[in-house]
């Protein structure tokens, strides 16, 4: 039986994935060098991710973070793309910390990655299948890079992918909209309000 892409979230079968919301990406320097990204993240994306996390935690949904972080000090384990662009945060460095507004809970996983899609440089798929989940809500940075790649890879691996369109962002409004349009065939797209409502629904939580 083919699962319904647009079915409401079942908290017991869902993971909320928070991509690259770390101090090395969202910081004071970004306010100058990437003004739209900074403002949209501060005013829209981060508050909406926080709402999703609160609803997910209340419903017992699995929360997983990924941060860009090499496993070696010199980054020799990085993907070729990261090496060519000079993209490197050493393990344990301040740049790898999840921003305070979205801090992980005490029993929530934080996976270091060195590729656009965490499916390619972490054991995320193995972990999610061990837990018995089949739906992944993808949030974070950037819509047209790591979010896009993760949505496509997850769909190809048989997961039901969900993208809250106001809980991710990138460098321009045009890039954000173009990315959503490009990968909409791989996922369900919804608003944060819709998904928070589904996570809070007594029917979905088995309370009624």
Coordinates of C-alpha atoms in Angstrom, one line a residue:
X1 CA 0.0 0.0 0.0
X2 CA 1.4 3.4 -1.0
X3 CA 1.4 5.8 1.9
X4 CA -0.5 9.1 1.5
X5 CA 2.0 11.9 1.1
X6 CA -0.4 14.4 2.5
X7 CA -1.6 12.5 5.5
X8 CA -1.4 14.3 8.8
X9 CA 1.8 13.7 10.8
X10 CA 1.8 10.7 13.2
X11 CA 4.2 11.8 16.0
X12 CA 5.2 8.2 16.8
X13 CA 6.4 7.6 13.3
X14 CA 8.0 11.1 12.6
X15 CA 11.4 12.7 13.1
X16 CA 11.9 16.4 13.0
X17 CA 15.3 17.1 11.4
X18 CA 17.1 20.4 12.1
X19 CA 19.8 21.1 9.5
X20 CA 22.9 23.2 10.2
X21 CA 21.4 25.7 12.6
X22 CA 24.8 26.3 14.1
X23 CA 26.9 29.2 15.3
X24 CA 29.2 28.9 12.3
X25 CA 26.3 29.6 9.9
X26 CA 23.9 32.0 11.8
X27 CA 26.0 34.7 13.5
X28 CA 26.6 38.4 13.6
X29 CA 28.8 38.3 10.6
X30 CA 26.0 36.9 8.5
X31 CA 23.9 39.9 9.3
X32 CA 26.4 41.9 7.2
X33 CA 27.4 39.4 4.5
X34 CA 24.1 37.6 4.0
X35 CA 21.4 40.1 5.1
X36 CA 18.3 38.4 3.7
X37 CA 19.4 35.0 5.1
X38 CA 20.1 36.5 8.5
X39 CA 16.9 38.5 8.8
X40 CA 14.6 35.7 7.5
X41 CA 16.3 33.2 9.8
X42 CA 16.0 35.4 12.8
X43 CA 12.5 36.6 12.2
X44 CA 10.8 33.6 10.6
X45 CA 12.7 30.4 10.3
X46 CA 14.2 30.1 13.7
X47 CA 11.0 31.0 15.6
X48 CA 9.1 28.5 13.4
X49 CA 11.6 25.7 14.0
X50 CA 11.3 26.4 17.8
X51 CA 7.6 26.0 17.6
X52 CA 7.9 22.7 15.7
X53 CA 10.4 21.5 18.3
X54 CA 8.1 22.4 21.2
X55 CA 5.1 20.7 19.5
X56 CA 7.2 17.6 18.6
X57 CA 8.7 17.3 22.1
X58 CA 5.2 17.5 23.6
X59 CA 4.0 14.8 21.3
X60 CA 7.0 12.5 21.8
X61 CA 8.4 13.0 18.3
X62 CA 12.0 12.2 17.7
X63 CA 14.2 15.3 17.3
X64 CA 17.5 15.0 15.4
X65 CA 20.0 17.7 14.6
X66 CA 22.8 17.8 12.1
X67 CA 25.7 20.3 12.1
X68 CA 28.5 20.8 9.6
X69 CA 31.6 19.5 11.4
X70 CA 34.6 17.6 10.2
X71 CA 35.7 14.5 12.1
X72 CA 39.3 15.5 11.8
X73 CA 41.1 18.7 12.8
X74 CA 42.3 19.4 9.3
X75 CA 39.1 18.3 7.6
X76 CA 40.7 15.5 5.5
X77 CA 37.4 13.5 5.8
X78 CA 35.3 16.2 4.2
X79 CA 33.5 15.8 0.9
X80 CA 35.3 17.0 -2.3
X81 CA 32.9 19.9 -2.6
X82 CA 33.6 21.1 1.0
X83 CA 37.4 20.8 0.3
X84 CA 37.1 22.8 -2.9
X85 CA 35.1 25.6 -1.3
X86 CA 37.2 25.6 1.9
X87 CA 34.2 24.8 4.0
X88 CA 35.5 23.4 7.3
X89 CA 34.6 23.5 11.0
X90 CA 36.9 21.4 13.2
X91 CA 35.4 19.0 15.6
X92 CA 34.3 20.6 18.9
X93 CA 34.8 24.1 17.6
X94 CA 32.4 26.9 18.6
X95 CA 31.2 27.1 15.0
X96 CA 29.7 23.6 15.3
X97 CA 27.4 24.4 18.3
X98 CA 23.6 24.5 17.6
X99 CA 22.4 28.1 18.2
X100 CA 21.1 28.8 21.7
X101 CA 17.5 29.5 20.4
X102 CA 17.2 25.9 19.2
X103 CA 19.4 24.1 21.7
X104 CA 19.1 20.3 21.7
X105 CA 17.5 18.5 24.6
X106 CA 19.4 16.1 26.8
X107 CA 18.5 13.0 24.9
X108 CA 18.4 14.3 21.3
X109 CA 20.9 13.3 18.7
X110 CA 23.3 15.8 17.0
X111 CA 25.1 14.3 14.0
X112 CA 28.2 15.9 12.4
X113 CA 28.1 15.9 8.6
X114 CA 30.5 16.8 5.8
X115 CA 28.1 16.7 2.8
X116 CA 25.0 18.5 1.7
X117 CA 22.7 15.6 2.4
X118 CA 23.3 14.0 5.8
X119 CA 22.3 10.7 4.2
X120 CA 25.8 10.6 2.6
X121 CA 28.0 11.3 5.5
X122 CA 26.2 10.2 8.7
X123 CA 24.4 7.1 9.9
X124 CA 21.1 9.0 10.1
X125 CA 19.2 6.4 7.9
X126 CA 20.4 3.5 10.0
X127 CA 19.3 5.3 13.2
X128 CA 15.9 6.3 11.9
X129 CA 15.2 2.8 10.7
X130 CA 16.3 1.4 14.1
X131 CA 13.8 3.7 15.8
X132 CA 11.1 2.6 13.4
X133 CA 10.3 5.9 11.8
X134 CA 9.2 6.5 8.2
X135 CA 8.4 10.3 8.1
X136 CA 11.0 13.1 8.2
X137 CA 10.2 16.8 8.7
X138 CA 13.1 18.7 7.2
X139 CA 13.9 22.2 8.6
X140 CA 16.9 24.5 8.7
X141 CA 19.6 25.9 6.4
X142 CA 19.7 26.3 3.4
X143 CA 16.6 25.6 1.4
X144 CA 18.3 25.3 -2.0
X145 CA 21.3 23.3 -0.7
X146 CA 21.3 20.9 2.3
X147 CA 17.5 21.0 2.7
X148 CA 16.9 20.3 -1.0
X149 CA 19.5 17.5 -1.2
X150 CA 18.2 15.9 2.0
X151 CA 14.6 15.9 0.8
X152 CA 15.5 14.3 -2.5
X153 CA 17.7 11.7 -0.9
X154 CA 15.2 10.8 1.7
X155 CA 12.4 10.3 -0.9
X156 CA 14.7 8.0 -2.9
X157 CA 15.3 5.9 0.2
X158 CA 11.6 5.4 0.8
X159 CA 10.9 8.0 3.6
X160 CA 7.9 10.2 3.5
X161 CA 9.5 13.7 3.4
X162 CA 7.8 16.8 4.7
X163 CA 9.1 20.4 4.3
X164 CA 7.6 23.2 6.3
X165 CA 8.1 26.0 3.8
X166 CA 8.5 28.7 6.5
X167 CA 10.9 26.7 8.7
X168 CA 13.8 26.9 6.2
X169 CA 15.6 29.7 4.4
X170 CA 18.4 30.7 2.1
X171 CA 20.2 33.8 0.7
X172 CA 17.4 35.3 -1.3
X173 CA 13.6 35.0 -1.5
X174 CA 14.0 33.9 -5.2
X175 CA 16.3 31.1 -4.3
X176 CA 14.0 29.9 -1.6
X177 CA 10.9 29.9 -3.9
X178 CA 12.8 28.3 -6.8
X179 CA 14.1 25.5 -4.5
X180 CA 10.6 24.8 -3.1
X181 CA 9.3 24.6 -6.6
X182 CA 12.1 22.3 -7.7
X183 CA 11.8 19.7 -5.0
X184 CA 8.0 19.8 -4.4
X185 CA 7.6 16.5 -6.2
X186 CA 9.7 14.8 -3.6
X187 CA 7.9 15.8 -0.5
X188 CA 4.8 17.2 1.2
X189 CA 5.1 21.0 1.6
X190 CA 3.1 22.6 4.4
X191 CA 3.2 25.6 6.8
X192 CA 4.5 25.4 10.3
X193 CA 1.0 26.2 11.6
X194 CA -0.4 23.1 9.8
X195 CA 2.3 20.8 11.2
X196 CA 2.1 22.1 14.7
X197 CA -1.6 21.6 14.7
X198 CA -1.2 18.0 13.5
X199 CA 1.4 17.2 16.2
X200 CA -0.9 18.7 18.9
X201 CA -4.0 16.9 17.7
X202 CA -5.4 14.5 20.3
X203 CA -6.4 12.1 17.6
X204 CA -2.9 11.8 16.2
X205 CA -1.4 11.4 19.7
X206 CA -3.8 8.6 20.6
X207 CA -5.5 10.5 23.4
X208 CA -9.0 10.4 22.0

